[in-house]
XYZ file of C-alpha atoms in Angstrom:
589
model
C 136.389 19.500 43.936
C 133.001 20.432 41.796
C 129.388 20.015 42.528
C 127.472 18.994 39.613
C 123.719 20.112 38.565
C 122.050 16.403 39.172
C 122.529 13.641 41.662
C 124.311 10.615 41.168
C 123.653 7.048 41.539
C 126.658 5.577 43.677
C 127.356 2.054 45.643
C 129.309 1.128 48.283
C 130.941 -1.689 49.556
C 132.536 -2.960 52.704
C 135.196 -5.445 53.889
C 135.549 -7.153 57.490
C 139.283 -7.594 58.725
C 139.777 -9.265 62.385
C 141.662 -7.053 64.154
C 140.062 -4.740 66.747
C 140.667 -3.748 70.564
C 143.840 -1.231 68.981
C 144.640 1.078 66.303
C 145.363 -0.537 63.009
C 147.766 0.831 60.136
C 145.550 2.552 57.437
C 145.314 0.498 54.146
C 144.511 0.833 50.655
C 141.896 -1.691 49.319
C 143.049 -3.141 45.512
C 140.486 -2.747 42.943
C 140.120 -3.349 39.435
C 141.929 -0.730 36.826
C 138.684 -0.475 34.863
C 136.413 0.355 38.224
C 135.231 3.762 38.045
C 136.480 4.800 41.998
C 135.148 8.107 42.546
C 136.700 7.868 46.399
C 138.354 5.554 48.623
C 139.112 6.227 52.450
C 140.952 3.795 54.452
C 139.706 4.458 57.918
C 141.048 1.946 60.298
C 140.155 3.761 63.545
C 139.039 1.545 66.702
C 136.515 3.452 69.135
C 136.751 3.568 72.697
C 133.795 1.549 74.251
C 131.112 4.330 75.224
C 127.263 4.727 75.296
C 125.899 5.535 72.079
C 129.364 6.444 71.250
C 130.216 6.802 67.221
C 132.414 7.643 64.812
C 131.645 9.284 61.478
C 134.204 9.263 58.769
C 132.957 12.362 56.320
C 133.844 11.811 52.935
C 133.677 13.772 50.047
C 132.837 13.456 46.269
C 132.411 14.769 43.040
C 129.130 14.859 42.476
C 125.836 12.733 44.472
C 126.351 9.284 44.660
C 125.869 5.526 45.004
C 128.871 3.677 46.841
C 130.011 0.637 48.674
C 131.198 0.158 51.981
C 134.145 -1.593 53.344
C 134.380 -3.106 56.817
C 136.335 -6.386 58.310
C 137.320 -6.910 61.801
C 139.522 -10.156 63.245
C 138.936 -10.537 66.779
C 138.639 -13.170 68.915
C 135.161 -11.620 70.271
C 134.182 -10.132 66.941
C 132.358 -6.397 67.459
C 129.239 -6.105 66.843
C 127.911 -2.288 65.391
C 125.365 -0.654 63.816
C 126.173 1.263 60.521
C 124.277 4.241 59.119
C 124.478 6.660 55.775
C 123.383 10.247 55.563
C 121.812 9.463 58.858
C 120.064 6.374 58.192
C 120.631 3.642 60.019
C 120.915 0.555 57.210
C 122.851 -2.348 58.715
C 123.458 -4.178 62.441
C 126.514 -6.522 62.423
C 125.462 -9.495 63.547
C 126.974 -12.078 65.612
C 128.693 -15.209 63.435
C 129.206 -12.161 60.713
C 133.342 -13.429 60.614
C 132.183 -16.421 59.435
C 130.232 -15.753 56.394
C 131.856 -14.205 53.662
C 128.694 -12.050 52.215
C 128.318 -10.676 55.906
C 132.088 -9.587 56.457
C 130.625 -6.617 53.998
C 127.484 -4.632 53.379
C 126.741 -3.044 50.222
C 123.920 -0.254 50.056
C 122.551 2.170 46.946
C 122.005 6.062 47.557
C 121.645 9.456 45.710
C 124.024 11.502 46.755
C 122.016 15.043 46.136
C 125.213 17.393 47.043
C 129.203 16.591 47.539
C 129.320 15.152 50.672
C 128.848 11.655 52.477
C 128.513 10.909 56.291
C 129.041 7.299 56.664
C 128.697 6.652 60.678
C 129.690 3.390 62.748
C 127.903 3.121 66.076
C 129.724 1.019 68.998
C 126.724 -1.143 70.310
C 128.674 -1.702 73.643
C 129.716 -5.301 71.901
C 133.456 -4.248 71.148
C 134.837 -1.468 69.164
C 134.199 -0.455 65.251
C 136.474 -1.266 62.903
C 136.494 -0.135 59.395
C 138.864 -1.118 56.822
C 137.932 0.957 53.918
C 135.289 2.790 52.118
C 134.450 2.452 48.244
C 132.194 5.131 46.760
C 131.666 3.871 42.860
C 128.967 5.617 40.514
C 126.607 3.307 39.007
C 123.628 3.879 36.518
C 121.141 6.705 37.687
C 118.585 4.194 36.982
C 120.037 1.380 38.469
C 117.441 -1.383 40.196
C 114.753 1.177 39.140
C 111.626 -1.303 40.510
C 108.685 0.417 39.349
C 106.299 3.621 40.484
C 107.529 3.381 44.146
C 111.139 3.960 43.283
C 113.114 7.493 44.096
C 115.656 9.687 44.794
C 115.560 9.175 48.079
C 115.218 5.864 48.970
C 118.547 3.395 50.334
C 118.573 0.297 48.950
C 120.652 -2.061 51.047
C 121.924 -5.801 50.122
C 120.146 -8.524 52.032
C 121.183 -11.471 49.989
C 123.243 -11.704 46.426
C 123.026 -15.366 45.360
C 124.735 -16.810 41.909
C 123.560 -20.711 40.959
C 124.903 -23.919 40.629
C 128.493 -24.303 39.266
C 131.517 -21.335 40.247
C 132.260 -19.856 43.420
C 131.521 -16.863 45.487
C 132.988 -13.607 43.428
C 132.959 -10.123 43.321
C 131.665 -8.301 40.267
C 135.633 -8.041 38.723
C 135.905 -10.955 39.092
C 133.109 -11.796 36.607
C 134.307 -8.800 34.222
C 131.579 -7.092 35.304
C 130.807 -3.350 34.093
C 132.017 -1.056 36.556
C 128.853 0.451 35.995
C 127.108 -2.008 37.746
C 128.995 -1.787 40.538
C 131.422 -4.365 42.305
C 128.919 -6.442 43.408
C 129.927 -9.522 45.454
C 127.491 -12.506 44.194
C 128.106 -15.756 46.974
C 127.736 -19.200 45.296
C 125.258 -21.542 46.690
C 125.442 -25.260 45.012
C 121.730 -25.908 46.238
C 119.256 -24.641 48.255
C 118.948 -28.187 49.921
C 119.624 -31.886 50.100
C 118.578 -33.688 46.300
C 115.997 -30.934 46.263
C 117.576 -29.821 43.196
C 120.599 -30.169 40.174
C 123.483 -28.133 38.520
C 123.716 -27.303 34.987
C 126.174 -25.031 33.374
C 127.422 -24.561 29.442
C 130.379 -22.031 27.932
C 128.331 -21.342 25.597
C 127.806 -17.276 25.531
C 124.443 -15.559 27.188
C 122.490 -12.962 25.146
C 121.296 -9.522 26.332
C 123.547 -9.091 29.336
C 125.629 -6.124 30.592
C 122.860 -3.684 29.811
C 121.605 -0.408 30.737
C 121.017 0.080 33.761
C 122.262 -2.795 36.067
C 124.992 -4.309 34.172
C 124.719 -7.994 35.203
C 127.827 -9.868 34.148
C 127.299 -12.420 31.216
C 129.133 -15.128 32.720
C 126.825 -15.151 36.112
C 123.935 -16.958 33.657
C 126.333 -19.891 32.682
C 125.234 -22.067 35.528
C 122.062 -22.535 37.265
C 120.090 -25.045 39.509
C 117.532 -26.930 38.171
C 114.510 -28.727 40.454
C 114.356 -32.989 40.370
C 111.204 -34.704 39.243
C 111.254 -36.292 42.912
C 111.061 -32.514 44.644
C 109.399 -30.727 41.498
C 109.253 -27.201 43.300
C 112.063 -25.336 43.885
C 112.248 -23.246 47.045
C 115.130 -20.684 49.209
C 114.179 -18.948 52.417
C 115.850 -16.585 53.731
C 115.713 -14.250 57.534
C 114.864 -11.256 57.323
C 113.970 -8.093 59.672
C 109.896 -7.939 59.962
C 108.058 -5.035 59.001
C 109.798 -3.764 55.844
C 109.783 -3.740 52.067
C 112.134 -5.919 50.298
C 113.033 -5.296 46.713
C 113.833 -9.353 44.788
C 115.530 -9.566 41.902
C 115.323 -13.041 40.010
C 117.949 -13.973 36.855
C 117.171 -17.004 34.562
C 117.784 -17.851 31.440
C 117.641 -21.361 29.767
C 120.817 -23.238 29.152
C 119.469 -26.752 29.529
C 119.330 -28.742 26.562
C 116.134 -30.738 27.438
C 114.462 -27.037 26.649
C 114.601 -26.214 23.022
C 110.889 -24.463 22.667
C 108.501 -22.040 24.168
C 106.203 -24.143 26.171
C 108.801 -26.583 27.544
C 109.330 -25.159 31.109
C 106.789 -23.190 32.867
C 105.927 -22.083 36.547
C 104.563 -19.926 38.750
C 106.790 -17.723 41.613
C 105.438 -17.820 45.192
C 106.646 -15.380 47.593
C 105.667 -16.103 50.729
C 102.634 -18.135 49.130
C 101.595 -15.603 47.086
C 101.845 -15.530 43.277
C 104.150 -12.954 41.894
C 104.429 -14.273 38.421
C 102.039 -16.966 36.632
C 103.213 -18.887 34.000
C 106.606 -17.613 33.562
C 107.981 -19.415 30.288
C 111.594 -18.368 30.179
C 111.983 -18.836 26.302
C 108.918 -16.964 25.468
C 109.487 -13.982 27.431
C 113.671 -13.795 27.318
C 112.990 -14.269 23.363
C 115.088 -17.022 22.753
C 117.922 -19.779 24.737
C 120.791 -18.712 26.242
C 119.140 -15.470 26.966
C 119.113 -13.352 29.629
C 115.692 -12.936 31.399
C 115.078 -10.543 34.867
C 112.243 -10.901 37.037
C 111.408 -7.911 39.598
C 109.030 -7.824 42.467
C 108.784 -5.628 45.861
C 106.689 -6.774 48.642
C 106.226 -6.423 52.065
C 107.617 -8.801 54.464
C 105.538 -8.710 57.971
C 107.252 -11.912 59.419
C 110.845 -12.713 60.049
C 111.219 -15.116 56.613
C 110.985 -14.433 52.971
C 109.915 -17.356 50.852
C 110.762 -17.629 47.147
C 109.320 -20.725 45.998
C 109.242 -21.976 41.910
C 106.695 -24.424 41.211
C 106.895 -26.055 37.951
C 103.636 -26.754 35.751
C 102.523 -30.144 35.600
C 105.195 -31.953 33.322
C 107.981 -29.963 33.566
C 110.836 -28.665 36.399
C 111.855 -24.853 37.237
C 115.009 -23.883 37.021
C 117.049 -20.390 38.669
C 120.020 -18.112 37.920
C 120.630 -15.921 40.747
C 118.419 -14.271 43.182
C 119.063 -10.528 44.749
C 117.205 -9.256 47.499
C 117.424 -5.472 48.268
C 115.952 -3.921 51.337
C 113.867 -0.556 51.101
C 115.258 1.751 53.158
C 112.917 5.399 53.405
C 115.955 7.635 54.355
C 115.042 9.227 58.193
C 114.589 13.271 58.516
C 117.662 15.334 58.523
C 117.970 17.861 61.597
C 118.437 21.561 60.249
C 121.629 22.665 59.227
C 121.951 25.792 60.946
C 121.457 23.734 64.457
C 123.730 21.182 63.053
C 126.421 24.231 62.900
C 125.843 25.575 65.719
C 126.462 22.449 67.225
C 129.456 21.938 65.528
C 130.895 25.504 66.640
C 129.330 24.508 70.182
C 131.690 21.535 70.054
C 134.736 23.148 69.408
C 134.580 26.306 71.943
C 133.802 24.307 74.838
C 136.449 21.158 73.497
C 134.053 18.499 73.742
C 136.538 15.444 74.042
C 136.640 13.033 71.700
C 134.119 10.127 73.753
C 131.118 12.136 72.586
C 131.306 11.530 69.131
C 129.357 14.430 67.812
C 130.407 13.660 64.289
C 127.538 13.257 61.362
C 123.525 14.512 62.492
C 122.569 14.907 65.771
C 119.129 13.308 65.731
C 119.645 10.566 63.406
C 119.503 7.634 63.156
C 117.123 7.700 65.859
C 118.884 4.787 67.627
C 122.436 6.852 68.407
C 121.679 10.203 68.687
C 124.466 12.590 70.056
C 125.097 12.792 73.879
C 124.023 15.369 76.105
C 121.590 16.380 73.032
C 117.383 16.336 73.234
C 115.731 16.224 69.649
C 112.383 17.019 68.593
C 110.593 16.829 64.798
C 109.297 19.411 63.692
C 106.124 18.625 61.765
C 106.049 22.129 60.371
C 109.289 21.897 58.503
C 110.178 17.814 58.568
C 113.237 18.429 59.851
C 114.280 17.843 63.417
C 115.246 20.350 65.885
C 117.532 21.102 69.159
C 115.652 21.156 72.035
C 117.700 20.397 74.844
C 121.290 20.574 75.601
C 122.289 18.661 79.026
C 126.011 18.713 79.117
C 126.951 19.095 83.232
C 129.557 17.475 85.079
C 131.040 16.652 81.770
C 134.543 18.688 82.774
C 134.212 21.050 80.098
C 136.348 23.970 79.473
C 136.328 27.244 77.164
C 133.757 29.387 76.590
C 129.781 29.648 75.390
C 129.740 31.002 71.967
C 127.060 33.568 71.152
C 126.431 31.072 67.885
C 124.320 29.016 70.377
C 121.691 31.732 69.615
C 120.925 29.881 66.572
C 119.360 26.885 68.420
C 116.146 28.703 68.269
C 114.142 25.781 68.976
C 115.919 24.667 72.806
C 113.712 24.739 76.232
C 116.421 23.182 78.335
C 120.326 23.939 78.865
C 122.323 22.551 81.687
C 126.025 23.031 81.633
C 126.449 22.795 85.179
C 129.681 21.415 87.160
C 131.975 22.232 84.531
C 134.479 24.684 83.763
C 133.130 26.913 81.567
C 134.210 30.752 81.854
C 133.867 33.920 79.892
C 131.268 36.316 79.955
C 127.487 34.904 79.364
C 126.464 35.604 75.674
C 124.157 38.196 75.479
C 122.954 36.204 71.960
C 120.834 34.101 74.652
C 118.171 36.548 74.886
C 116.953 35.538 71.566
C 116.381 31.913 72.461
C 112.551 32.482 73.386
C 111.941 29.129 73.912
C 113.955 28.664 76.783
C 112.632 27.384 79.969
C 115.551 26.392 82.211
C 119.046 27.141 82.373
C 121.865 26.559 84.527
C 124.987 27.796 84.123
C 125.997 27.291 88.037
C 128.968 25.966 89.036
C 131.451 26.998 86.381
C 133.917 30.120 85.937
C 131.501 32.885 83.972
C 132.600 35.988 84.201
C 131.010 39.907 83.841
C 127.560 41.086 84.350
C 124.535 39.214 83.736
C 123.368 40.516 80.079
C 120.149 42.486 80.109
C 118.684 40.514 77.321
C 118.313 36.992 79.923
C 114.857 39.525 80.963
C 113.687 39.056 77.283
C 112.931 35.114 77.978
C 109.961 35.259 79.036
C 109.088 31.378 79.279
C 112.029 30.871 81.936
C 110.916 28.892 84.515
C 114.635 28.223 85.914
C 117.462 30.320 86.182
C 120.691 28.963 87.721
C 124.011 31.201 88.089
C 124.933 30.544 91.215
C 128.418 30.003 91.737
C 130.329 31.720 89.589
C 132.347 34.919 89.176
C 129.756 37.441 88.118
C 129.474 41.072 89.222
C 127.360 43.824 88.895
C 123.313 44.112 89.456
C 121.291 41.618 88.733
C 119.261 43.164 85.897
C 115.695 44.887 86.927
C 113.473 42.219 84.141
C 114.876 39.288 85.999
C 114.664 41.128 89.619
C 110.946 41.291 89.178
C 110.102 38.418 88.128
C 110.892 36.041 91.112
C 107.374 36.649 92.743
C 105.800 35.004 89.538
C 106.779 31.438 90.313
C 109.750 31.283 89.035
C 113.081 29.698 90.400
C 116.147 32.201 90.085
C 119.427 31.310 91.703
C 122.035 34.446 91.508
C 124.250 33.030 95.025
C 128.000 32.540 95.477
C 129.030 35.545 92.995
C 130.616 37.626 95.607
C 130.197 40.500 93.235
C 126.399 40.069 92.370
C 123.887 42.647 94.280
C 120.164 43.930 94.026
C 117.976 41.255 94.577
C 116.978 39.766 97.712
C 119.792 37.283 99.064
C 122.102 39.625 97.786
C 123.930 42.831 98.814
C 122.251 45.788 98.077
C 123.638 47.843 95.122
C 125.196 51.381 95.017
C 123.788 54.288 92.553
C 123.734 51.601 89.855
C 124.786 53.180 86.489
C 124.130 52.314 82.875
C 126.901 50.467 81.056
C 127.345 53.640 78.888
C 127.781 55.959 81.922
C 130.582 53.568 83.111
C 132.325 53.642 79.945
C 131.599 57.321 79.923
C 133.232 57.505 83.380
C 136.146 55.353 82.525
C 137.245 57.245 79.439
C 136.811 60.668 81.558
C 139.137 59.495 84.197
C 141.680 58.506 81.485
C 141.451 61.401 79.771
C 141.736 63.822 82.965
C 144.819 61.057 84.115
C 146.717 61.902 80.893
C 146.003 65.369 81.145
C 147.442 65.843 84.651
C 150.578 64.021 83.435
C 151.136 66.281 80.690
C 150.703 69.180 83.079
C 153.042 67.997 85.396
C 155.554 67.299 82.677
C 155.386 70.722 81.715
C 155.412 72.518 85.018
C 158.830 70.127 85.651
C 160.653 71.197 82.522
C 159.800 75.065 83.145
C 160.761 74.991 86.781
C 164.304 73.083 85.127
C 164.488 75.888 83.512
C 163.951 78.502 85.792
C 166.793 77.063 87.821
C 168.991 76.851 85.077
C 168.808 80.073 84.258
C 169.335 81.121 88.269
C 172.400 79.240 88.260
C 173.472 80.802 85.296
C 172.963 84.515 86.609
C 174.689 83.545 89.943
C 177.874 82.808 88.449
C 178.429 85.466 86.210
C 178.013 88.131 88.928
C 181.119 88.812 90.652
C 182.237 89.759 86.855
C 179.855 91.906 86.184
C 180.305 93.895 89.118
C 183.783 94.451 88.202
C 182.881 95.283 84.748
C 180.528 97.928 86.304
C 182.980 99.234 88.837
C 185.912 99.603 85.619
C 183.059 101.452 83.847
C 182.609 103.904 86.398
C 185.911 104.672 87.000
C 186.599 105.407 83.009
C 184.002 107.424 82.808
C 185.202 109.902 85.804
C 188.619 110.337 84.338
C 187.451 111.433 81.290
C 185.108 113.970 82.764
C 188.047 115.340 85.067
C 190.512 115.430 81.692
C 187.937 117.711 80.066
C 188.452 120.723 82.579
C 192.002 119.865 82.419
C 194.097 120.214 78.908
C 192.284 119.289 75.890
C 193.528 116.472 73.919
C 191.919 115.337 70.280
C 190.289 112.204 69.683
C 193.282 110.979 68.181
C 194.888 111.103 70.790
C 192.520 110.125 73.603
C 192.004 107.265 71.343
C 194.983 104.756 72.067
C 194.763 105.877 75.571
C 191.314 104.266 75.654
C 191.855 101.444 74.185
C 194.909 100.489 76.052
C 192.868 100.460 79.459
């Protein structure tokens, strides 16, 4: 896996099955050998019905891209959810969507500026999400590139993909298409109403297709519709969402044989009864018959229709190729990373279960945020930011890591009535923002850090009922005259404030370690003392017990001594005798 210097242009493209309400097996979606799949990830998870509840499938990529996206569903109530990328909300399934084949998928275009891709599927409450698979597929960087508006960092999302006349519904393979174009799925419409208009089609072959950047397939311009001399304007109208820019795309190209010269067919383009081309004279401006000719206009669409009407000059009859219509999508703020980390870590410490989604950004799309979590923009930066976490009663469990320090932007936590232990991060102090928090009813631990005196905004202070000990620091003691609500009850080993017992000669944390490691210390030494004193007094005894039994010999050796000793001085006033012969005498005693 690399990351590469530029962003990439990449589609994506979705497929409905009908199968929700349990898990499905995971399967692989068959695409062409020549389409260039940069990624593909089955994900057919079903959601448990919750508020706001989502699921994000993360996927990863070479490079930035432009993809497609895959989702079906069978159901007998088909579900009905909202679908968002990088955080922007693009699509709303819609209800009748399992019976139209260009709404059982949604296609949308994005810049992909690093690796990585959050695709998210929000349960509306009407059934649970079900995704069949996910196509990412790199297109042209330029690709629908509609004039000084255009960017990076818009989303351009299918509305409508209509081919003309003869053929059926296909997807771009099934055209030959370029896979640089994308696997577009074009649906076939024989006329956009009763005799208001005619087929034509030839085999003969259309010039200037397949190009740079968008690829169109050469056999989409074979057929097209053509308007009647009885209903001389040609007209489609489609629904759309109010209050947003639409992107249309219009193909032509003439392949009647009535038309053999510039001037033959000409019209004007309405959309929504205003001009967006005059005089448009397919011959003069593709170059030549049986040649490819695009059209491209954005507008804004205030009402819930968009109108594309041809009107033929006197004399002559308009005719159509295909018609795309692309909605503008201005991607939504991100929230800032770090916060979206510390969430993340936040998450996993205190095992969030799996009903609160907490998958892709917190804040966006504005419509499913993450539970239990308050956002705020931040004009300064354009990012959004954390500023309340209200997670209580939610039977949560582990601990609070000191990470949550790096929500520097929060005014309220509750994470009361849940189970929550471990000592209270000291990393909270640095949260200066912070107005209330409750940490009461759960199993914290230890002393209350000093640093909780450094918030000087706290309004609200809840640790009652827990398991801490020790005195309630002095910053936070003094402060409960100055209209501000501090609950320290129900820690049986809590004292120094009023409501509380009253503390002994309260030491520092440094002279209790001090203490601790003295008393260790004089501990050992005592033991090594007494170890010593035992094995001298073992051997004091020993050697005792030694002495008292060789006694009764020694006394006789000392009593034999004596005796020797007078015999010899008697035998010297007696006769004398040599040492010779004194000798054996002596030795034989």
């Amino acid at each position: 896996m690399f990351k590469r210097n530029r962003p990439l242009h990449y589609g994506i493209k979705t497929l409905v099955l009908q199968e929700a309400y349990r898990l499905m097996h995971l399967k692989q979606v068959t695409l062409h050998p020549l389409l260039k799949l940069f990624a593909i990830s089955p994900c057919l998870k079903v959601l448990q019905t919750a508020t706001r509840l989502m699921e994000c499938q993360r996927g990863t990529t070479q490079s930035g891209s432009f993809f497609a996206l895959v989702a079906q569903a069978r159901a007998t109530n088909e579900p009905l959810f909202d679908i968002s990328i990088q955080g922007t909300q693009i699509y709303t399934l819609k209800p009748g969507w399992t019976t139209q084949d260009d709404q059982a998928f949604t296609e949308a275009q994005v810049f992909l500026m690093d690796r990585t891709v959050s695709i998210c599927f929000h349960s509306t409450g009407h059934g649970d999400p079900a995704i069949l698979s996910i196509e990412i597929l790199q297109i042209d960087g330029k690709a629908y590139y509609f004039g000084s508006n255009w960017s990076q960092e818009i989303i351009l999302r299918t509305v409508k993909r209509l081919s003309c006349g003869f053929g059926q519904s296909k997807f771009g393979v099934d055209y030959g298409a370029d896979p640089l174009g994308g696997d577009r799925f074009w649906q076939h419409t024989k006329t956009f109403g009763q005799d208001s208009d005619q087929q034509r089609s030839v085999e003969s072959r259309i010039k200037k297709t397949s190009l740079a950047p968008n690829f169109y397939p050469e056999t989409l311009y074979r057929s097209a519709l053509v308007s009647t001399s009885s209903q001389p304007d040609l007209s489609y109208t489609l629904d759309v969402d109010p209050n947003k820019n639409y992107s249309i795309w219009l193909h032509f190209a003439e392949i009647d044989n009535s038309v053999h010269s510039i001037g033959q067919r000409v019209f004007d383009i309405m959309i929504n009864g205003d001009v967006a081309f005059r005089d448009v004279d397919i011959v003069k401006l593709s170059g030549d018959r049986f040649t490819a000719l695009v059209l491209n206009k954005t507008v804004p669409v205030n009402g819930r229709s968009l109108a594309i009407t041809l009107r033929p000059k006197e004399g002559s009859l308009a005719t159509i190729t295909a018609i795309e219509i692309l909605e503008v999508i201005v991607p939504e703020s991100k929230t800032l990373s770090d916060e979206v980390m510390a969430l993340q870590r936040l998450k996993k410490d205190l095992g969030l279960p799996p009903r609160f989604g907490w998958n892709g950004d917190p804040c966006v799309p504005q419509q499913h945020p993450w539970i239990g979590v308050d956002c705020q923009l931040d004009k300064s930066s354009g990012n959004w930011v954390i500023d309340g976490l209200g997670l209580d009663n939610q039977g949560l469990k582990g601990f609070l890591p000191k990470d949550i320090s790096r929500l520097h932007n929060l005014q309220i936590i509750n994470l009361s009535g849940n189970s929550i232990g471990g000592a209270i991060p000291s990393s909270l102090g640095t949260v200066t923002t912070l107005q209330v928090l409750d940490l009461s009813y759960n199993v914290f631990n230890g002393s209350i850090p000093d640093s909780l005196g450094q918030l000087t905004s706290l309004k609200r202070l809840n640790l009652n009922g827990n398991f801490l000990s020790g005195m309630v620091p002095a910053t936070l003691g003094g402060r409960l005259l100055h209209r501000a609500s501090f609950n320290f009850t129900d820690n049986s080993g809590l004292c120094g404030v009023p409501g509380l017992p009253t503390c002994g000669p309260h030491l520092s944390a440094g002279a209790k370690v001090g203490i601790g490691l003295g008393a260790f210390f004089t501990f050992l030494l005592l033991i090594t003392c007494s170890v010593c004193w035992c094995k001298r007094r073992k051997n004091i005894i020993r050697a005792q017990q030694i002495a008292a039994r060789a006694a009764p010999y020694a006394q006789k050796r000392t009593h034999f001594s004596r005796d020797i000793q007078m015999t010899r001085h008697s035998n010297n006033y007696g006769n004398s005798h040599t040492a010779a012969e004194n000798g054996p005498i002596l030795l034989g005693g």
